[in-house]
Coordinates of N, CA and C in Angstrom, one line a residue:
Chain A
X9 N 15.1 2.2 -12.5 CA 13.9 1.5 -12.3 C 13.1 2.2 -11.2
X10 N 11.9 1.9 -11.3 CA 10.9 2.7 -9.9 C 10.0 1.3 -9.6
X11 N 10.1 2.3 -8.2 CA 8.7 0.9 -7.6 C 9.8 -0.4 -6.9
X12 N 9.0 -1.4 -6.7 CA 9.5 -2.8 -6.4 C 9.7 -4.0 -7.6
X13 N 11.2 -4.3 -7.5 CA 11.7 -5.2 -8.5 C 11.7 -6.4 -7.7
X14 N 11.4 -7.8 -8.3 CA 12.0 -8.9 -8.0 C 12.8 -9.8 -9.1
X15 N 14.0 -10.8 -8.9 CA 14.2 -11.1 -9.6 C 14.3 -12.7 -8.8
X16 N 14.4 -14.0 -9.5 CA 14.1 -14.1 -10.7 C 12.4 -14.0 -10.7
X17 N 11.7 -13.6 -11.9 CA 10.3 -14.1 -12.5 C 9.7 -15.1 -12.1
X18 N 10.9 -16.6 -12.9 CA 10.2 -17.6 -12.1 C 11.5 -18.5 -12.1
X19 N 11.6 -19.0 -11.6 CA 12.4 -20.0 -11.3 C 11.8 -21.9 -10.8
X20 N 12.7 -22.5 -10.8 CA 12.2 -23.6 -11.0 C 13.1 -24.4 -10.2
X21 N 13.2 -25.3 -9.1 CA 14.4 -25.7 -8.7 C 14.0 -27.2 -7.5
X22 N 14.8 -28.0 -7.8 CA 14.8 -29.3 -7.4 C 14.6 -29.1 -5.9
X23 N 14.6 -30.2 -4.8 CA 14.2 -30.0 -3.4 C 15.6 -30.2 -2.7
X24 N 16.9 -30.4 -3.4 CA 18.0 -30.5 -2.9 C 19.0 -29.1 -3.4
X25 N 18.3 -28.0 -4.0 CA 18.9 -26.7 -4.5 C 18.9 -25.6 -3.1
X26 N 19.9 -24.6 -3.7 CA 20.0 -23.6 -2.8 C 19.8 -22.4 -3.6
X27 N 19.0 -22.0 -3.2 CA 18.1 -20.5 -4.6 C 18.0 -19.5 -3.3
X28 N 18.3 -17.9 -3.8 CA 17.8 -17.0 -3.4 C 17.1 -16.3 -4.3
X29 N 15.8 -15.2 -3.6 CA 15.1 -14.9 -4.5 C 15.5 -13.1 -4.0
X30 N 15.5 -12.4 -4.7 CA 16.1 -10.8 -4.7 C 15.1 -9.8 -4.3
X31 N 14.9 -9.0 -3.8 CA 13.4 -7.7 -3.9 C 14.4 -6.7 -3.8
X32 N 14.1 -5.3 -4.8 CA 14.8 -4.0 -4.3 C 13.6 -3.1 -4.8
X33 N 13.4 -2.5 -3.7 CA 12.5 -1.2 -3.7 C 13.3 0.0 -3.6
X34 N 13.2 1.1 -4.4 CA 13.2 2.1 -5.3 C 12.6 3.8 -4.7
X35 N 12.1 3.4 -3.6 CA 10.6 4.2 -3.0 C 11.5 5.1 -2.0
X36 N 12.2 4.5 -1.4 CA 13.1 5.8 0.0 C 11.8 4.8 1.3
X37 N 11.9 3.4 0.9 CA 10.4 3.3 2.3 C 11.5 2.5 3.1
X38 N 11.3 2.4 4.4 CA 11.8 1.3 5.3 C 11.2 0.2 5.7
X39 N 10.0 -0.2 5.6 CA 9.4 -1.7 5.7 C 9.3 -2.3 4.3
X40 N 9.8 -3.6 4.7 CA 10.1 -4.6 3.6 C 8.9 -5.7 4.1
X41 N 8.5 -6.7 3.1 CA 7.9 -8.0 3.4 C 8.1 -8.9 2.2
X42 N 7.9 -10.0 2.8 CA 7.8 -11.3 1.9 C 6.6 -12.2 2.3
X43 N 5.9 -12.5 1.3 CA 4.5 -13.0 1.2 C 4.3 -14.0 0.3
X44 N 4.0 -15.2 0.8 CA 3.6 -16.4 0.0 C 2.2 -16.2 -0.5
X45 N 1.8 -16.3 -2.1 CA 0.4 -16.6 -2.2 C 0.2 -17.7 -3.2
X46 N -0.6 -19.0 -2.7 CA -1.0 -19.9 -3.3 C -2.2 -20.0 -4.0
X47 N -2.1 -20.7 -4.8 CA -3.8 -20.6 -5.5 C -4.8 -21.5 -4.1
X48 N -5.8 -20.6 -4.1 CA -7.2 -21.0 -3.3 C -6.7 -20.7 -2.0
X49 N -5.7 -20.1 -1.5 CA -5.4 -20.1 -0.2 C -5.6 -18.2 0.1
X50 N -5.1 -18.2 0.9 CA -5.3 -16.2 1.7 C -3.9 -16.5 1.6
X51 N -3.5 -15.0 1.0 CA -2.0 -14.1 1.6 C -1.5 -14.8 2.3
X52 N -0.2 -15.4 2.6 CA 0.4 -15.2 4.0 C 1.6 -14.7 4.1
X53 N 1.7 -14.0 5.3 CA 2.8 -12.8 5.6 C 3.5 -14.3 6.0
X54 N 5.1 -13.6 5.6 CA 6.0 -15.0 5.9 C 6.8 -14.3 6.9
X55 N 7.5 -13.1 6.7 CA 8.6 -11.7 7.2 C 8.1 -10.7 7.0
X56 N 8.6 -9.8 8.3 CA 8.6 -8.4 8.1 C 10.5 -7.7 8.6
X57 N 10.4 -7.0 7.9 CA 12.0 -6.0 7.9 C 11.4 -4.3 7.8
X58 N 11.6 -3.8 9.5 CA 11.8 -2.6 9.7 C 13.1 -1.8 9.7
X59 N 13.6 -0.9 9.0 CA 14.8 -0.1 9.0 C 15.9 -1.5 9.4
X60 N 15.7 -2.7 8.7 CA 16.5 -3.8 8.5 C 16.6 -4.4 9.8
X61 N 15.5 -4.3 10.4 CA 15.4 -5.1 11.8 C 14.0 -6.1 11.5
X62 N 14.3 -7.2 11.8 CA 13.3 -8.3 11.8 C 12.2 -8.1 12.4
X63 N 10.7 -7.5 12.5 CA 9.9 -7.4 13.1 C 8.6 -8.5 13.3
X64 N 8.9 -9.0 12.4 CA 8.1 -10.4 12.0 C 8.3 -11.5 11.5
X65 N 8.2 -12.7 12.4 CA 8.8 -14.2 11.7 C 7.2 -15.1 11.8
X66 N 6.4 -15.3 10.8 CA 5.4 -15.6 10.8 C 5.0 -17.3 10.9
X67 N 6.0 -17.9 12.3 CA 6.2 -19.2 12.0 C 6.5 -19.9 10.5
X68 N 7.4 -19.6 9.9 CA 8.2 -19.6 8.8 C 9.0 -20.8 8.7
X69 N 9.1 -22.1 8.1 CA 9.8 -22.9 8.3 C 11.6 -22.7 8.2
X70 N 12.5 -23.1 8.6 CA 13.7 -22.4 8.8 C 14.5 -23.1 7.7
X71 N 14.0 -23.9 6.2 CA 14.6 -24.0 4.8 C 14.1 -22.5 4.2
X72 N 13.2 -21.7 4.5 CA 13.6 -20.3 4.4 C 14.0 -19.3 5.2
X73 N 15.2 -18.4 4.4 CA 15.6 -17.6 5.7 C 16.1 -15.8 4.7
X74 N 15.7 -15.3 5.5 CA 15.5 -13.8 4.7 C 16.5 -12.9 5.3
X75 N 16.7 -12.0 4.4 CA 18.0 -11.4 4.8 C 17.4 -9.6 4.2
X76 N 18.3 -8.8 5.5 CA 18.2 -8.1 4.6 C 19.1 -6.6 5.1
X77 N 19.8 -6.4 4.1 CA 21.5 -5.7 4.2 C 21.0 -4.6 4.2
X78 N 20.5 -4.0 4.0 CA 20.1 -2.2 3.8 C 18.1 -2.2 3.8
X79 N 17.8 -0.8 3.9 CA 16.0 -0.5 4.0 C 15.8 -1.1 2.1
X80 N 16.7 -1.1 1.4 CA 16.4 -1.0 0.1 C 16.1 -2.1 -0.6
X81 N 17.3 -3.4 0.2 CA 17.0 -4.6 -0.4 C 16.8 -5.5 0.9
X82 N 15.8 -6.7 -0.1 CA 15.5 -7.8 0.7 C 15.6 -9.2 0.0
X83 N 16.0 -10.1 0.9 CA 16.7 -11.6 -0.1 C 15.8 -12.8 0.9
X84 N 15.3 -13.7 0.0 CA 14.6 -14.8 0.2 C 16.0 -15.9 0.0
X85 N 16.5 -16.7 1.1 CA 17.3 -17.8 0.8 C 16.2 -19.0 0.8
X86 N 16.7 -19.6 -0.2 CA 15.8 -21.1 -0.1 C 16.8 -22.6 -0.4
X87 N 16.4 -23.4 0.9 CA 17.4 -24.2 0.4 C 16.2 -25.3 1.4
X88 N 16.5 -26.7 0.5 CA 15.9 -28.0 0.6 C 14.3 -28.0 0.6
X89 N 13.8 -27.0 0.0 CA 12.7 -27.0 -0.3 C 11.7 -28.1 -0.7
X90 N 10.2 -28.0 -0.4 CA 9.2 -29.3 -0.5 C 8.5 -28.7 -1.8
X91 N 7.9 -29.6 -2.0 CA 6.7 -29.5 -3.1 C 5.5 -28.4 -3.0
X92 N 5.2 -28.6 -1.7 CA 4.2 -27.7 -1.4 C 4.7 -26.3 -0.9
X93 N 6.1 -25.9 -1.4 CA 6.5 -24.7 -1.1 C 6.1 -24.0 -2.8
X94 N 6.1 -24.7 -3.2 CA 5.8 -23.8 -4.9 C 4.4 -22.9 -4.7
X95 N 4.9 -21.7 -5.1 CA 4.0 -20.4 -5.1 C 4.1 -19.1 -5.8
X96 N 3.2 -18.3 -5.3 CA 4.3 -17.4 -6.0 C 5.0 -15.6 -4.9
X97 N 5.8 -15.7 -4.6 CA 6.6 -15.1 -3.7 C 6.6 -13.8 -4.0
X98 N 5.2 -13.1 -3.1 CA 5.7 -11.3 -3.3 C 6.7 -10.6 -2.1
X99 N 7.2 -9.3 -2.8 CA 7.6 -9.0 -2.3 C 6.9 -7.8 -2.3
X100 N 7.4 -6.7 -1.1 CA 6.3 -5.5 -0.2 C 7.2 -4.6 0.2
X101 N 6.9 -3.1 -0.2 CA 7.2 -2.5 0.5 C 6.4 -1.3 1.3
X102 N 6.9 -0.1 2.1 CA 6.0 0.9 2.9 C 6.8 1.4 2.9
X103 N 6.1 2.8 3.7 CA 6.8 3.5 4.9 C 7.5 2.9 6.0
X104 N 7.1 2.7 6.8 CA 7.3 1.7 7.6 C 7.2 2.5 8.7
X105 N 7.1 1.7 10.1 CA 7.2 2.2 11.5 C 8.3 3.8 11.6
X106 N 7.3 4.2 12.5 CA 8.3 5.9 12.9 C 7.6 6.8 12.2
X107 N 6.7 6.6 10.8 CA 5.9 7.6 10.2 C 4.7 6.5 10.3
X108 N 4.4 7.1 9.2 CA 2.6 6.0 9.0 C 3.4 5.3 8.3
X109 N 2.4 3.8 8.7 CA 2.3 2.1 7.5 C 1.9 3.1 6.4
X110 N 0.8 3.6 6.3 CA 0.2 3.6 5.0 C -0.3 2.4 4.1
X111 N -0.3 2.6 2.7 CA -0.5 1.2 2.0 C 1.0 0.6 1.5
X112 N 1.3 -0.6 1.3 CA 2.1 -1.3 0.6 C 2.2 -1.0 -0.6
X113 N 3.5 -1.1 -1.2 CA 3.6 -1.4 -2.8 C 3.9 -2.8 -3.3
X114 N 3.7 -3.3 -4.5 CA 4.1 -5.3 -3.9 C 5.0 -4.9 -5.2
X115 N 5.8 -5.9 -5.4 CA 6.3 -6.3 -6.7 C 5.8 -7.5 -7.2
X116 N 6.3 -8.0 -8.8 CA 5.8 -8.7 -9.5 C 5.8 -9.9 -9.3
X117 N 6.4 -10.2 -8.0 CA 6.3 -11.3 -7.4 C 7.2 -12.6 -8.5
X118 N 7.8 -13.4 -7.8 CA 8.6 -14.5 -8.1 C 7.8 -16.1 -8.3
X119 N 7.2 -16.9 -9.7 CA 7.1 -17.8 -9.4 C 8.1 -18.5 -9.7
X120 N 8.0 -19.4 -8.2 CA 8.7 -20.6 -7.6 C 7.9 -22.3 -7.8
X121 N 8.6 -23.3 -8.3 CA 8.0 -24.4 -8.8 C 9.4 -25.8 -8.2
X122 N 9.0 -26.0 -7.0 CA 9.6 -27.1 -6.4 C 9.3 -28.7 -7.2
X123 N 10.5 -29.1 -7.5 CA 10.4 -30.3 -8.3 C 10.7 -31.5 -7.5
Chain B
X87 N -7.3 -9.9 17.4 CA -6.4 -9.8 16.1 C -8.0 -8.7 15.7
X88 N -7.0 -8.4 14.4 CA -7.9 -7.9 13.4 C -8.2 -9.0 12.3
X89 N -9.2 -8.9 11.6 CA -10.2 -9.8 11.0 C -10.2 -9.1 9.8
X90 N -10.2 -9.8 8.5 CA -10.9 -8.7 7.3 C -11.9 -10.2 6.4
X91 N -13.1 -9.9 6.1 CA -13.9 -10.8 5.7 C -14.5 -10.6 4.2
X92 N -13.9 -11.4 3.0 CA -14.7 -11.0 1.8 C -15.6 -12.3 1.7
X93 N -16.9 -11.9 1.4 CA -17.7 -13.1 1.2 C -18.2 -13.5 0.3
X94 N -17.3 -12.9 -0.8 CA -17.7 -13.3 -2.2 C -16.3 -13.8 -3.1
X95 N -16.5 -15.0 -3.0 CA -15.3 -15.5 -4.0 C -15.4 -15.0 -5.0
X96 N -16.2 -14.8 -6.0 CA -16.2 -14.5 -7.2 C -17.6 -13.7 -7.3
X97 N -17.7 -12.7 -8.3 CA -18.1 -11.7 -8.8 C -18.0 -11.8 -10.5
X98 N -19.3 -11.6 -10.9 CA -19.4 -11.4 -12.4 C -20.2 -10.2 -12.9
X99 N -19.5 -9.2 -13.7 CA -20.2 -8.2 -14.2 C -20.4 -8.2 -15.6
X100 N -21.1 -7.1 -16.4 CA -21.1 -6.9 -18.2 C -20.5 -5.6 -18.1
X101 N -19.5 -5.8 -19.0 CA -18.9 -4.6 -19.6 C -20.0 -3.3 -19.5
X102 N -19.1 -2.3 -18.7 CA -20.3 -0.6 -18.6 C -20.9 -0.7 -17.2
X103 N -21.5 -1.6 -16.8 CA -22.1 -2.0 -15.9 C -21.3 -1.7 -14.3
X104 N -22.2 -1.7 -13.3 CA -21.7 -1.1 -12.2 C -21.6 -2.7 -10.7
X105 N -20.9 -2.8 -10.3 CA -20.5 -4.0 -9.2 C -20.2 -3.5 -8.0
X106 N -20.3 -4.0 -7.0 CA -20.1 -3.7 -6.0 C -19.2 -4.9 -4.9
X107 N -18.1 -5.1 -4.5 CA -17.6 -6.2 -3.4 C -17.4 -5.8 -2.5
X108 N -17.7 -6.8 -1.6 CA -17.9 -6.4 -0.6 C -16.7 -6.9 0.7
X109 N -16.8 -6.2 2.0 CA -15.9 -6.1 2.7 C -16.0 -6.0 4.0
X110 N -15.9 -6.8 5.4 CA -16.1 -6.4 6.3 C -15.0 -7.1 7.3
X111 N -15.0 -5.7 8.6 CA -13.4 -5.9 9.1 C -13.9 -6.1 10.8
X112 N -13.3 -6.3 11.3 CA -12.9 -6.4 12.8 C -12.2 -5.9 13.6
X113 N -12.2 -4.7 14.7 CA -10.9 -4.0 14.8 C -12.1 -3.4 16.2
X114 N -10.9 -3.0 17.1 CA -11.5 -2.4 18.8 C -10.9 -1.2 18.5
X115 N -10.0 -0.7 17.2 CA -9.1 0.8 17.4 C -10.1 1.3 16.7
X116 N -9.7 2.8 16.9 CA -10.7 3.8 16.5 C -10.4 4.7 15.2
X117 N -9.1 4.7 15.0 CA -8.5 4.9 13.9 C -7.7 3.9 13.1
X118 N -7.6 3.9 11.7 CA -6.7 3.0 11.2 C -7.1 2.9 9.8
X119 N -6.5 2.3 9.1 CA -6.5 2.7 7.3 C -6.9 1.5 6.7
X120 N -7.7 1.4 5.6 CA -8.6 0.1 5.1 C -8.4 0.3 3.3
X121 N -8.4 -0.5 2.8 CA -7.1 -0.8 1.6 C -8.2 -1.2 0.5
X122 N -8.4 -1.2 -0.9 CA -8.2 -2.2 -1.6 C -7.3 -2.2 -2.6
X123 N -6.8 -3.4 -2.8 CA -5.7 -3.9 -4.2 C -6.6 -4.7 -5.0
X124 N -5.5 -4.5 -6.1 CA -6.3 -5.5 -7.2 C -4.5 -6.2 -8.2
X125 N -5.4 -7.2 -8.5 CA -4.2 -7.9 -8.9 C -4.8 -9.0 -9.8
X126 N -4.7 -7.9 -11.4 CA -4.7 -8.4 -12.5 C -4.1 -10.3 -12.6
X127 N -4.3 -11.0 -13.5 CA -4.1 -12.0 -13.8 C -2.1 -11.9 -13.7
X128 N -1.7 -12.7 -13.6 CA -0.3 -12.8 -13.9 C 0.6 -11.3 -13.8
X129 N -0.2 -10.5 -13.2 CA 0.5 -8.5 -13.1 C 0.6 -8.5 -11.7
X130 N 1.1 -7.2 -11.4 CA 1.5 -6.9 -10.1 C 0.0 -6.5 -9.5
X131 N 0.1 -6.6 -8.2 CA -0.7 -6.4 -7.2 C -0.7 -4.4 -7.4
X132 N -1.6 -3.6 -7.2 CA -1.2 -2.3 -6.8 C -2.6 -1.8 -5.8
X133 N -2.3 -1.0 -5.5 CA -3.8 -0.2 -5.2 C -4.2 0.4 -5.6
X134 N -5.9 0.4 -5.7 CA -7.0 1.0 -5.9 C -7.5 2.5 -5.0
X135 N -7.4 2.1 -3.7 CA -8.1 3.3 -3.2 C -7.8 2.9 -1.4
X136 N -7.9 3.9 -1.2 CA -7.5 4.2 0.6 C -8.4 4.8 1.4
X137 N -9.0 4.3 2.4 CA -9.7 4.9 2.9 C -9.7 5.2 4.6
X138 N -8.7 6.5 5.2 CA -8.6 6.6 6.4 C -10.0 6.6 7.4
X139 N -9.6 6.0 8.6 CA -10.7 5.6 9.6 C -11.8 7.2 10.0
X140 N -10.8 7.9 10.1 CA -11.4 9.3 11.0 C -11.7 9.7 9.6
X141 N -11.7 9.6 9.0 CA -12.4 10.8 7.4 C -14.0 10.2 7.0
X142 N -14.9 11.0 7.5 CA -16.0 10.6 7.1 C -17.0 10.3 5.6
X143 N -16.2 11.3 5.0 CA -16.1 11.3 3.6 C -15.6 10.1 2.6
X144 N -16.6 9.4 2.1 CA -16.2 8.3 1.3 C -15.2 8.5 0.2
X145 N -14.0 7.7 0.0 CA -12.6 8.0 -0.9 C -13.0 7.7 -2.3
X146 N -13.4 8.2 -3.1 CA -13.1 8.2 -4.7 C -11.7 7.9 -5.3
X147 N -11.6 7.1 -6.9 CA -10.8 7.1 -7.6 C -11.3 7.1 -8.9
X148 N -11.8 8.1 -9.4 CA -11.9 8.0 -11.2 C -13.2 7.0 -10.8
X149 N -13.2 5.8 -11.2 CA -14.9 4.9 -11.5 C -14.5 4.5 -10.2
X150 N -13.6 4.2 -9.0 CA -13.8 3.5 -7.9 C -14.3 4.4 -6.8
X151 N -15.3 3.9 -6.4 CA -15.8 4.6 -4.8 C -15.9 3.6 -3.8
X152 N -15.9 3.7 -2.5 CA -15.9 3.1 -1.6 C -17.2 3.4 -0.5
X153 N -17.5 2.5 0.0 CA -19.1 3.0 1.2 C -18.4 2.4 2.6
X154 N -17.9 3.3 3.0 CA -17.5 3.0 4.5 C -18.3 3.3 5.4
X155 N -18.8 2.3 6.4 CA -19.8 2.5 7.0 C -19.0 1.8 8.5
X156 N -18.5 3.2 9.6 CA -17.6 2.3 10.3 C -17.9 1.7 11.8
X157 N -19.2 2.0 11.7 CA -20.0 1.6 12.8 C -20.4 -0.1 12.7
X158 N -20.7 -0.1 11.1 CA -21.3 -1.5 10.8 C -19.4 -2.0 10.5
X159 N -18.6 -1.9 10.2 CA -17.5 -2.4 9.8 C -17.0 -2.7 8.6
X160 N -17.9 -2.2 7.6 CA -17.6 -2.5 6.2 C -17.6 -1.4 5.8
X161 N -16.6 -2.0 4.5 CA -16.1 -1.3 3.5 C -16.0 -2.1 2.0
X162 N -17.1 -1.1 1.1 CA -17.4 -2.2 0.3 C -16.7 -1.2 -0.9
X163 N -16.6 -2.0 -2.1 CA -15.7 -1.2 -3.5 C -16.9 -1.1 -4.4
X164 N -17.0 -0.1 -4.7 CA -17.9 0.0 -6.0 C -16.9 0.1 -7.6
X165 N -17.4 -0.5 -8.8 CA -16.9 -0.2 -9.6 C -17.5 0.5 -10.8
X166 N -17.4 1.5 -11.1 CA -18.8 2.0 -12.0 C -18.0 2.0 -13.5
X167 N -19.1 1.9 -14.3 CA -18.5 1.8 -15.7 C -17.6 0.9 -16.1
X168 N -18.2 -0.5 -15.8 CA -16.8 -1.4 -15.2 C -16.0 -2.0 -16.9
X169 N -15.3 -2.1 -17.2 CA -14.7 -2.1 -18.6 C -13.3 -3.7 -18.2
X170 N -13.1 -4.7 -19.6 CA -12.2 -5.5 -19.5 C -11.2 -5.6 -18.5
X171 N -10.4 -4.1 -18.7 CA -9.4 -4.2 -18.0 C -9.3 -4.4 -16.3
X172 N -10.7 -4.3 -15.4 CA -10.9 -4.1 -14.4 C -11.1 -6.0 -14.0
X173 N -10.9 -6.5 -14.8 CA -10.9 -7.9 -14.3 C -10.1 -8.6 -13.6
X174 N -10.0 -9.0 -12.2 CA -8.6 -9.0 -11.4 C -9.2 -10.0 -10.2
X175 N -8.1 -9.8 -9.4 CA -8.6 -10.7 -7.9 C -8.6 -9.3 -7.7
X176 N -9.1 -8.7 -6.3 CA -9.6 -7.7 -5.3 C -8.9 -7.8 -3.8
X177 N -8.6 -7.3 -3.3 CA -8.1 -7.5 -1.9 C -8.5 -6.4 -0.5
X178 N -9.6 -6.9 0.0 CA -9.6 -5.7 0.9 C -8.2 -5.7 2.3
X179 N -7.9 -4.9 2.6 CA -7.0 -5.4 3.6 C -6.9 -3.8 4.6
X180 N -6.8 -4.2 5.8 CA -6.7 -3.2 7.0 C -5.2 -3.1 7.8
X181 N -4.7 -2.5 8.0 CA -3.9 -1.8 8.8 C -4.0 -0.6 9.8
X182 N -3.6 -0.9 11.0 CA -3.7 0.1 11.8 C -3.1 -0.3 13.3
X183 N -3.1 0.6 14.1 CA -2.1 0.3 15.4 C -2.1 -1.0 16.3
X184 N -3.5 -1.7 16.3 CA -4.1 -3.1 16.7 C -3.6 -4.1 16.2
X185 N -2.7 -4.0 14.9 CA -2.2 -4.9 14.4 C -0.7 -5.0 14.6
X186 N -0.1 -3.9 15.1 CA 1.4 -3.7 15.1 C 1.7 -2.6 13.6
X187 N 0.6 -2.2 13.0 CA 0.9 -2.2 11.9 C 1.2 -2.9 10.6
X188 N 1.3 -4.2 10.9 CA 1.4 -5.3 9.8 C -0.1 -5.4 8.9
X189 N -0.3 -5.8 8.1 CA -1.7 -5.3 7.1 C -1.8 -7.1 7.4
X190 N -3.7 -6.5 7.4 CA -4.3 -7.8 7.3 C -5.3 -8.1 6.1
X191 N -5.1 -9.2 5.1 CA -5.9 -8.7 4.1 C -6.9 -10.1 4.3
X192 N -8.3 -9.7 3.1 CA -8.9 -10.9 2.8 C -8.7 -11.9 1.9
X193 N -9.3 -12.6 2.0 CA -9.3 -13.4 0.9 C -9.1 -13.4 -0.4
X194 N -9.9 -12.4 -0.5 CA -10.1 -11.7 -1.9 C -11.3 -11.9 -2.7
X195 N -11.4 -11.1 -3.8 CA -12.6 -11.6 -4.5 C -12.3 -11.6 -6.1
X196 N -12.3 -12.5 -6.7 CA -12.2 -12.6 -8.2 C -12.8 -12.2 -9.1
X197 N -12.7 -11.1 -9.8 CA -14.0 -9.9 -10.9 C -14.0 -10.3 -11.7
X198 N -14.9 -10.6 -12.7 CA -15.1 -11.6 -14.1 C -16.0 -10.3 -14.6
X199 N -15.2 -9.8 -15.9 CA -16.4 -8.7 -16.8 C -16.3 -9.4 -17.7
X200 N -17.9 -9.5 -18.5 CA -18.0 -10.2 -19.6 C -18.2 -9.0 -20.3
X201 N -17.7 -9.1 -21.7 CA -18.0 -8.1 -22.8 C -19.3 -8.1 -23.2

């Protein structure tokens, strides 16, 4: 595969579940992100992951918590989630710090639907 | 911080026809890189066109041009020959050393082509 994968598509999960959501970029880049976007609202950066160092925690409530084991993958944990967390979850990659940002590549992003 | 401002929620064009969205940023650095994405209905987010700060020459893509004007702070998207498929949200977004490198985007703007 090329580019940025996420899995699952969509998922759907009660407020007492424990879900992770997957990102693997394909690219050789070292910045990762995870970005909430809701209808009628702006982007919001949640995480950033440089060369798998945490560079960004975007006051992020701590029922999400992100992980991430190598430059290649990145993992959304979600656990006891609210109603108003339903969105839909991209994931980002770059270059990352040490060369140029440059632009991002996103993936197809994860919808998520808190019940 | 850096600032990116779209002030057009929505945009309506006719199939062939030429649009323009618009874009204005906020930034004290003198170099740095200015974005737009587009992001079809239910598809992935990708980019359109890049446009570095020090290059005075406006960035082309096939029908996409851009009018960087970096005194005034905008960067607006032209779409020429604008055809179905170009119907999408829009995203201006900036990155550059003022930010840490983390991208800042707008709002967006929503492109409606009627046939």
């Amino acid at each position: 595969e090329t580019g940025v994968t996420q899995t699952p598509r969509h998922l759907v999960m009660g407020m007492t579940n424990k879900k992770s959501l997957k990102c693997e970029q394909h690219l050789g880049h070292n910045a990762m992100y995870w970005y909430k976007q809701s209808a009628k609202k702006p982007l919001e950066l949640m995480f950033v992951y440089n060369f798998k160092e945490q560079t960004e925690n975007n006051s992020v409530p701590s029922r999400f918590s992100p992980e991430c084991p190598n430059s290649s993958h990145l993992f959304l944990h979600l656990h006891t989630l609210q109603p108003e967390d339903s969105a839909l979850y991209l994931c980002a990659s770059s270059q990352g710090y040490g060369g140029e940002w440059y632009e991002q590549y996103f993936g197809p992003g994860t919808r998520l639907t808190v019940t | 911080a850096q600032t990116v401002t779209q002030s057009q929620p929505e945009m309506s064009v006719q199939e062939a026809e030429t649009v323009t969205l618009s874009c204005t940023y906020d930034t004290s650095e003198s170099d740095y890189y200015l974005f737009w994405y587009k992001q079809p209905p239910s598809r992935q987010m990708i980019l359109v066109i890049r446009q570095e700060a020090y290059k005075q020459q406006n960035a082309t893509e096939n029908r996409f041009s851009v009018n960087f004007q970096k005194a005034a702070k905008s960067f607006s998207l032209k779409i020429s020959d604008s055809q179905l498929g170009d119907a999408a949200m829009y995203f201006c977004a900036y990155n550059g050393p003022g930010g840490s490198y983390i991208p800042t985007f707008g709002r967006g703007t929503s492109l409606i082509v009627h046939p």
